[in-house]
CSV table of C-alpha atoms and ligand atoms in Angstrom, one decimal:
chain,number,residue,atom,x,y,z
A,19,UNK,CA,112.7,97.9,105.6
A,20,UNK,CA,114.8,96.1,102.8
A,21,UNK,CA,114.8,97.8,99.5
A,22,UNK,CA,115.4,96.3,96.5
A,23,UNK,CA,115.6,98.4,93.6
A,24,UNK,CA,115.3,96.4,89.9
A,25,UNK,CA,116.2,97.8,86.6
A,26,UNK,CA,112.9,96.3,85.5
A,27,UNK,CA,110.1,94.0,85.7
A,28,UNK,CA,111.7,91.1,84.9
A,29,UNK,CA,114.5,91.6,87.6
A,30,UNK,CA,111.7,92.5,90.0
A,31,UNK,CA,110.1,89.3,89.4
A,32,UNK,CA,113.5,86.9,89.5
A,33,UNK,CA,114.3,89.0,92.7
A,34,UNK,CA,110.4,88.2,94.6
A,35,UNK,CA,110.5,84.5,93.4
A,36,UNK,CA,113.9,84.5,95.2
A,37,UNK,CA,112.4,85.7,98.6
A,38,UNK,CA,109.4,83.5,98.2
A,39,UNK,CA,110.9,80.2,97.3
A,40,UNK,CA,113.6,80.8,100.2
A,41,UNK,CA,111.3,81.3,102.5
A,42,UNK,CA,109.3,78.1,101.8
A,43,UNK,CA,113.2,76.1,101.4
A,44,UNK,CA,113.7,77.8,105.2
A,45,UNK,CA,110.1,76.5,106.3
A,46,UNK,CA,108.4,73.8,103.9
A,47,UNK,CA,105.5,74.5,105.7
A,48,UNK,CA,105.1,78.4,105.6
A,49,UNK,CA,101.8,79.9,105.3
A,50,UNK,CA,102.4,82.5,102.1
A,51,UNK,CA,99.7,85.4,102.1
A,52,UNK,CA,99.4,85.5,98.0
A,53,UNK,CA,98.1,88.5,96.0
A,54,UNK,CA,96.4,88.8,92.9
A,55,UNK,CA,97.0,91.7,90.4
A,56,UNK,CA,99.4,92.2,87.4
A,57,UNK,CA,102.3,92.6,89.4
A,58,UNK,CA,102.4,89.5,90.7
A,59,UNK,CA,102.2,87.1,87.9
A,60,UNK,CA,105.8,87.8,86.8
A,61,UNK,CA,106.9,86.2,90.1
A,62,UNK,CA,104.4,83.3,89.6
A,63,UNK,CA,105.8,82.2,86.4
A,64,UNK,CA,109.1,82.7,88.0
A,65,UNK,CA,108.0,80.1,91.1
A,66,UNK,CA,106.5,77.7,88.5
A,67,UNK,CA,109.9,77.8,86.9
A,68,UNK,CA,112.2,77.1,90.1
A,69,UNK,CA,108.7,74.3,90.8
A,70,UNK,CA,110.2,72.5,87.5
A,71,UNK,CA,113.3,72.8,88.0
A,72,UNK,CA,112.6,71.0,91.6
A,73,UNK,CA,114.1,73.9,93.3
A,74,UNK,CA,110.8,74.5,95.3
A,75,UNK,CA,108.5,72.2,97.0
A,76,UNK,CA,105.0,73.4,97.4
A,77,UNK,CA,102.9,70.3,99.0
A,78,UNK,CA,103.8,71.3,102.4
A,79,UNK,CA,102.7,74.9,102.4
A,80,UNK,CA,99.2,76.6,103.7
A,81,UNK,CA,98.0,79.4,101.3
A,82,UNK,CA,95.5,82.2,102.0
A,83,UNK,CA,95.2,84.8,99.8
A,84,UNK,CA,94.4,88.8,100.4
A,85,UNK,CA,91.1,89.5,99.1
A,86,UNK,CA,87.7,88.3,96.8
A,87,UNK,CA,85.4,89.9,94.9
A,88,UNK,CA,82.0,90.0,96.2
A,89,UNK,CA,79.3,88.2,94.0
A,90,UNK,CA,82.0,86.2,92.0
A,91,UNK,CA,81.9,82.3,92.2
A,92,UNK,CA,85.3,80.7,92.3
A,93,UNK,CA,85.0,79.2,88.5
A,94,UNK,CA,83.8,83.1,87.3
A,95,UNK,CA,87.3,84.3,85.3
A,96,UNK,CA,88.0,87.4,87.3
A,97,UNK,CA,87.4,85.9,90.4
A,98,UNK,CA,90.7,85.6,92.5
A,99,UNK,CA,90.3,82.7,93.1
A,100,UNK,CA,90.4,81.5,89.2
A,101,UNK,CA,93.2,83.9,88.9
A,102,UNK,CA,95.3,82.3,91.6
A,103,UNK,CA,94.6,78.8,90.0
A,104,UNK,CA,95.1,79.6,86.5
A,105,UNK,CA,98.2,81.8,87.2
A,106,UNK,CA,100.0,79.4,90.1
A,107,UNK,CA,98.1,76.9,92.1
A,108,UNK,CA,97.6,74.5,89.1
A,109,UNK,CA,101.4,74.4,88.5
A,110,UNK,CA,103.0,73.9,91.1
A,111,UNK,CA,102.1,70.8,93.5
A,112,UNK,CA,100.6,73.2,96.0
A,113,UNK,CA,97.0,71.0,98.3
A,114,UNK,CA,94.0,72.3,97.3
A,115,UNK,CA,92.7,71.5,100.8
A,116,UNK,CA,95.2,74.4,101.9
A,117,UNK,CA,94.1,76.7,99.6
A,118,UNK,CA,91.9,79.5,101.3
A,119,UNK,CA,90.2,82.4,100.2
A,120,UNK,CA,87.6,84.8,101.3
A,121,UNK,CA,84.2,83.5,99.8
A,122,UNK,CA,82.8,85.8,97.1
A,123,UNK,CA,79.7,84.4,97.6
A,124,UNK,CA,78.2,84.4,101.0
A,125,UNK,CA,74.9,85.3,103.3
A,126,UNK,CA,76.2,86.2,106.9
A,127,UNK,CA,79.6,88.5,105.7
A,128,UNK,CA,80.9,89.5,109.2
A,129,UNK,CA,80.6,85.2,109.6
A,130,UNK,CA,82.7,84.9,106.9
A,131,UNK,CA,85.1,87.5,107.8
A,132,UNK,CA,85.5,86.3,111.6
A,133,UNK,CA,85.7,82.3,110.2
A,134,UNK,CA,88.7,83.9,107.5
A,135,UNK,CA,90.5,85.4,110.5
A,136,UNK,CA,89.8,82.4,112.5
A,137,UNK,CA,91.4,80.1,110.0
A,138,UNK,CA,94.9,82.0,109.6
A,139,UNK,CA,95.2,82.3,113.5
A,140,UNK,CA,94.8,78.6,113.8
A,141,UNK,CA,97.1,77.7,110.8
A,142,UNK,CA,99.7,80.0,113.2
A,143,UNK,CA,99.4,83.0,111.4
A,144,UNK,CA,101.3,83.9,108.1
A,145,UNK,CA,104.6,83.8,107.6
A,146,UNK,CA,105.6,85.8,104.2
A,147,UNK,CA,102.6,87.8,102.9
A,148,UNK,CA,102.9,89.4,99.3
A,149,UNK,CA,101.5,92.0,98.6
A,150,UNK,CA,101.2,94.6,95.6
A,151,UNK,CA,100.4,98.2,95.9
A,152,UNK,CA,97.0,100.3,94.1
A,153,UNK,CA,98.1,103.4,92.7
A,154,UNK,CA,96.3,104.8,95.9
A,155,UNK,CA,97.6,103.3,98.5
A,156,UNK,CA,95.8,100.5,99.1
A,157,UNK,CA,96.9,97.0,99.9
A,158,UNK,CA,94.9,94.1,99.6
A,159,UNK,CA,91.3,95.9,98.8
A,160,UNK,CA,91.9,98.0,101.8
A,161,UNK,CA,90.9,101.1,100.5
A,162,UNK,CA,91.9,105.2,101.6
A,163,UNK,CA,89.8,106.4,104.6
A,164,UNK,CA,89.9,108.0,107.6
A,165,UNK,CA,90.5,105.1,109.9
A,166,UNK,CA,92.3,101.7,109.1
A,167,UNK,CA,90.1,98.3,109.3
A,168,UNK,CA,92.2,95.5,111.2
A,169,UNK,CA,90.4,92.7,110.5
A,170,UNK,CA,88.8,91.0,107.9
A,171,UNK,CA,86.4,92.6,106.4
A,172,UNK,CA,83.6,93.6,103.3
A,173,UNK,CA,84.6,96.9,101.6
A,174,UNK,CA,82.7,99.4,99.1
A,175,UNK,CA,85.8,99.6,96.5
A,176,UNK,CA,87.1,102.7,95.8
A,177,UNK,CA,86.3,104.2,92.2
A,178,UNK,CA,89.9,104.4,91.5
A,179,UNK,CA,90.4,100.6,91.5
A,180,UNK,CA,87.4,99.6,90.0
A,181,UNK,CA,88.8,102.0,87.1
A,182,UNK,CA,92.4,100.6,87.4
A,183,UNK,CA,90.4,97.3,87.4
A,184,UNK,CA,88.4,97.4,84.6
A,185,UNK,CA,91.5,96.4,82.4
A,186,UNK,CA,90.7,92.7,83.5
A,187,UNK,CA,86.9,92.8,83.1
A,188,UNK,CA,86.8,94.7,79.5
A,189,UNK,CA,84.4,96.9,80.9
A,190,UNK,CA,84.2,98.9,84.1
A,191,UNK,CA,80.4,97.9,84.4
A,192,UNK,CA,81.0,94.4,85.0
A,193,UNK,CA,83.7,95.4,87.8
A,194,UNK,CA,82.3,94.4,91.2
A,195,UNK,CA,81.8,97.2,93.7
A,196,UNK,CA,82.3,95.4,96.5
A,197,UNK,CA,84.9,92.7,98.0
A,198,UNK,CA,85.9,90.9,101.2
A,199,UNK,CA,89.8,91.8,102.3
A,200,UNK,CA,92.2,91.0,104.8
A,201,UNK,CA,92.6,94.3,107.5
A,202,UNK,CA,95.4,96.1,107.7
A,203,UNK,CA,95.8,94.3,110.9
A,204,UNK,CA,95.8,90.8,109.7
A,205,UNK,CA,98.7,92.2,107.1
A,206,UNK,CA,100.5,93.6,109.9
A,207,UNK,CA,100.2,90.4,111.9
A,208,UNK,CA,102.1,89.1,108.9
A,209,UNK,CA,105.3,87.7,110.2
A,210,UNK,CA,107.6,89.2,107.3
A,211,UNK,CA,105.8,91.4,104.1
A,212,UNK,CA,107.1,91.1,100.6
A,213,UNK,CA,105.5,94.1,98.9
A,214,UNK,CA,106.1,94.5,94.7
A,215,UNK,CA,105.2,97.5,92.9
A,216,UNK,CA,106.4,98.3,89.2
A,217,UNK,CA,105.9,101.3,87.1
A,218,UNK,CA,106.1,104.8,87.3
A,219,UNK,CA,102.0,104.9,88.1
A,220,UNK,CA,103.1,103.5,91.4
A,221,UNK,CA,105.9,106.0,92.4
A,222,UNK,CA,104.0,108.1,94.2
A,223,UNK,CA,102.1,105.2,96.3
A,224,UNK,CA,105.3,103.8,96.9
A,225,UNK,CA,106.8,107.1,97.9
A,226,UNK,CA,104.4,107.2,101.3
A,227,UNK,CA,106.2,103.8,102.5
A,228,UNK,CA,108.9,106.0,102.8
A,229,UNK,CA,106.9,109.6,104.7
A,230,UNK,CA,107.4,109.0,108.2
A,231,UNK,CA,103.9,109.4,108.4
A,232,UNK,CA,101.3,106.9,109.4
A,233,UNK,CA,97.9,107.6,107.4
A,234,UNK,CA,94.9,105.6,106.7
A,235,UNK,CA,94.5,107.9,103.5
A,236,UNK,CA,97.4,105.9,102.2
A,237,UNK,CA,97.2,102.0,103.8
A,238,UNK,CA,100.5,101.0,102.7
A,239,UNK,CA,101.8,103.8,105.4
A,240,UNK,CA,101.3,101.6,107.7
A,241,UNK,CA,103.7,99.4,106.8
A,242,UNK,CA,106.5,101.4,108.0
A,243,UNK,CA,105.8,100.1,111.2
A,244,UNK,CA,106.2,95.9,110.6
A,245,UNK,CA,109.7,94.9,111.9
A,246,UNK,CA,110.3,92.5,108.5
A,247,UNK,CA,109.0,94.7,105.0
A,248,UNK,CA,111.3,93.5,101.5
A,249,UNK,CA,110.1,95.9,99.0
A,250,UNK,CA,110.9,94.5,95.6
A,251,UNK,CA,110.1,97.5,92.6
A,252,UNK,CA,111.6,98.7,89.8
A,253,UNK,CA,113.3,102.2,89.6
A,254,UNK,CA,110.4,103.7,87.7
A,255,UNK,CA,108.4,103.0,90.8
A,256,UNK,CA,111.6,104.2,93.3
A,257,UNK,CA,111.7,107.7,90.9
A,258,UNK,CA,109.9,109.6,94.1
A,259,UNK,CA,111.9,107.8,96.9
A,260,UNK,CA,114.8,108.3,95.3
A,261,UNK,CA,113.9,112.2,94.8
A,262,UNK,CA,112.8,112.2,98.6
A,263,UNK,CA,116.2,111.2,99.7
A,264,UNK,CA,115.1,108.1,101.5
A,265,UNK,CA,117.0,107.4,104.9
A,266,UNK,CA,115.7,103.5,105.1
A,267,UNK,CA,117.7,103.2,101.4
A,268,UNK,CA,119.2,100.3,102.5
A,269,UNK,CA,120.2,98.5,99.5
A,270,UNK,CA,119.7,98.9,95.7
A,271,UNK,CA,121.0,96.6,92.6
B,314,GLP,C1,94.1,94.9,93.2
B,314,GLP,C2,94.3,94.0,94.3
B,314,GLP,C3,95.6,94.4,95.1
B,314,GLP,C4,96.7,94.8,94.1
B,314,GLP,C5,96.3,96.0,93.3
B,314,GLP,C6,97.3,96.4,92.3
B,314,GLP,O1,93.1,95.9,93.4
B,314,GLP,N1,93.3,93.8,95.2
B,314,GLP,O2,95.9,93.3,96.0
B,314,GLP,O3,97.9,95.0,94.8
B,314,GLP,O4,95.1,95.7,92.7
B,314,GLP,O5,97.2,95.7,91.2
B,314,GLP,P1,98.2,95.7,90.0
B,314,GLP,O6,99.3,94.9,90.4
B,314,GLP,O7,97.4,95.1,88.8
B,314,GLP,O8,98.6,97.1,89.7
């Protein structure tokens, strides 16, 4: 694993944009996992930046992004979907018809699923998926449980995030309970991870990256065991690693 430690957000930010829009220079046609969240949209205002300074090229690249709220339409405002578009995809010369997203509307929901993991393995599976980190773990919507989910799949969200949620909605009423995420398996399947956490509420999330310990309580464990992880966060979210010693500290600025 590559760490990268920032002395805040906005060096976190410069730092992923770097990593994304290098990948995409290396491979105009990369498929790039996106993420939704707060953490994220420093990086997209970075990407729309290098975008108009004609430093990136988007038009070639396939998108899919992590997860959707159930019962959501694409045009509702805290859908992903409207999120992604408002905060990226309408700035940058990115093709709609590569645009994908788990439906939040739907009937047949293993269909949906199946079709979603369908759809990456045709496009030849994802080269660079971002990724942010709940303050419980999870990654994507994939919530703390006994046993990991690999594919695709429809998930009860945890409390905890539709708490740490509400901050979009205004209140934690209108906060769906349910969404459709990518499994731990398609993230894995990933051929390099980019994962961004910021904040001292993250420290200890961020801290099981680095436990040696595999657990579904904690999805993000699991990433100690993809070949290509950058983590990009900022020292308030390193304070634990850096109190645990970590062996993988590879490199820090
Ligand atoms: C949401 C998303 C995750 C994201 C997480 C952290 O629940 N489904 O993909 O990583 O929240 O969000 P934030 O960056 O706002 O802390």
């Amino acid at each position: 694993m590559q760490l990268y430690v920032t002395e805040d957000y906005r060096e976190l930010s410069k730092k992923a944009a770097q990593v994304v829009a290098e990948q995409i220079q290396k491979k105009p046609g990369a498929i790039i996992g996106f993420a939704t969240g707060g953490t994220p949209m420093g990086l997209y205002e970075e990407l729309i930046g290098k975008y108009n300074q004609g430093e990136v090229d988007f038009s070639g690249i396939t998108t899919f992004n992590l997860d959707e709220y159930v019962g959501l339409t694409r045009e509702h405002p805290q859908s992903y979907y409207h999120f992604m578009w408002e905060n990226l995809f309408s700035k940058v010369n990115v093709k709609k018809e590569r645009i994908h997203f788990p439906p939040g509307i739907f009937t047949d929901a293993q269909a949906v699923c199946r079709q979603y993991e369908a759809q990456m393995d045709e496009a030849g599976g994802i080269d660079l998926q971002i990724l942010g980190i709940g303050t419980n773990g999870h990654i994507g919507f994939n919530e703390p449980a006994d046993t990991f989910e690999i594919s695709t799949h429809l998930v009860d969200l945890a409390e905890e995030t539709i708490e740490a949620n509400a901050r979009f909605f205004g209140d934690k009423t209108e906060v769906p309970r349910k969404a459709i995420t990518m499994g731990v398996g398609s993230i894995m399947k990933a051929k390099s991870i980019l994962l961004l956490a910021s904040g001292k509420n993250k420290a200890e999330a961020v801290s099981h990256i680095y436990s040696g310990f595999v657990d579904p309580r904690v999805p993000a464990s699991v990433l100690q065991l993809h070949p290509h992880v950058t983590l990009v966060i900022d020292k308030e979210a390193a304070q634990l690693i850096e109190e645990k010693g970590a062996s993988t500290w590879l490199h820090s600025q």
